[in-house]
Amino acid sequence: MSFEQYKDVWVFVESFQGQPKNVGLELLGQGRKLAEGLKQQLCAVVIGKEVEASIQAANEAGADKIYVVQGDEYAHYSADGYGHVFLALCEKYHPNTILVGATVNGRDLGSKIAVSLHTGLTADCTALSVDEETGNVVWERPAFGGNLYAQILCSETRPQMGTVRPGAFKKPAPDPDNKAEVIREEIHTDKIRTQVLEFIKACDEGGIPVGEADVVVSGGRGMKNGDNFALLQKLADLLGGAVGCSRAAVDSGWMPQSRQVGQTGTTVSPKIYIACGISGAVQHVAGMSESKTIVAINKDASAPIFEVADYCLVGDLFEIVPAIVKELEARKQA
């Protein structure tokens, strides 16, 4: 087939227990820009047993079309089941570009689809654009430990595919007046080789997931020990946010990996990001540089974190953070 026969930008809207994950909606926002650059339509793909919430969310996120496959066998993600559906849809509709969230399931599904379709897959992208001369999507991702950013093109095959980290882009503002065309396909399979027996929640201290918070207060090696993170928790609670950390805090056993922000953790883009005692290694900055406002607190005036911060506070975080907490508490009581 010629490239002209491959049309539209597809976004996999992943869900869990009937509710859409944020990453699919984030990708619909960015997918709209790609679709406009390619002069094609933006399509969502929804697979599951309970699908109505995801259909509504995809519609309000701006999809032009929503492909829906529903069945009891799709109640839980499986590479066999979801891969079978996606390949059947691709063979019928021939998408030009496919975006998948870089979740555990998304990475699994993306690689299965790419291998089956004999096409390329760019993993963990942080930026997307269109080369208008060639019609190729430009997939940008960190390389060599985050020290370089590579721009990758899939110029020889279609569809073009990539996985994108949750939090790399912002969700579009909901548009309840959007009228997407919903296309329901009857695709079923009994060749699913795995069975979900039980869900065991990952060990965490609870609270707002770091990737979903509007305010993130993160601590690094400068926190000195795990007990001192209680100070950051107090600040996060006052701001209605979540506590994050650098890899150094995880490696030291102070915080769980689920709270890590950075290239090997979670990519976040909150309204406010407060970095406390974090030097600002490039791997950490790669995971939070898209935050709307960045506040850095560090006693080292030459710390790299100050290069990306909007507000730089040079001093002892154990003096600065309690002062901020005291002021916020006073304002709440006033």
GROMACS .gro file of N, CA and C in nm, residues 84 103 130 141 173 180 229 257 260 266 269 303:
model
   36
   84HIS      N    1  -0.509  -0.844   1.952
   84HIS     CA    2  -0.596  -0.897   1.847
   84HIS      C    3  -0.690  -0.789   1.796
  103THR      N    4   0.258   0.340   2.966
  103THR     CA    5   0.229   0.271   3.091
  103THR      C    6   0.282   0.128   3.079
  130VAL      N    7   0.534   1.749   1.344
  130VAL     CA    8   0.521   1.696   1.208
  130VAL      C    9   0.620   1.765   1.116
  141ARG      N   10   1.286   1.199   2.195
  141ARG     CA   11   1.299   1.127   2.323
  141ARG      C   12   1.439   1.146   2.377
  173ALA      N   13  -0.874   2.100   2.756
  173ALA     CA   14  -0.994   2.139   2.830
  173ALA      C   15  -1.113   2.063   2.775
  180ALA      N   16  -1.824   1.351   1.849
  180ALA     CA   17  -1.741   1.252   1.779
  180ALA      C   18  -1.830   1.142   1.719
  229PHE      N   19   1.081   1.387   5.532
  229PHE     CA   20   0.980   1.406   5.428
  229PHE      C   21   0.844   1.442   5.487
  257GLN      N   22   0.936   0.401   4.509
  257GLN     CA   23   0.964   0.434   4.370
  257GLN      C   24   0.845   0.500   4.301
  260GLN      N   25   0.883   0.870   4.268
  260GLN     CA   26   1.001   0.926   4.201
  260GLN      C   27   0.962   1.006   4.077
  266THR      N   28   0.837   0.908   3.723
  266THR     CA   29   0.716   0.964   3.662
  266THR      C   30   0.746   1.102   3.604
  269SER      N   31   0.378   1.740   3.515
  269SER     CA   32   0.366   1.876   3.463
  269SER      C   33   0.261   1.952   3.544
  303ALA      N   34   2.362   2.515   4.210
  303ALA     CA   35   2.292   2.390   4.178
  303ALA      C   36   2.224   2.402   4.042
   0.00000   0.00000   0.00000
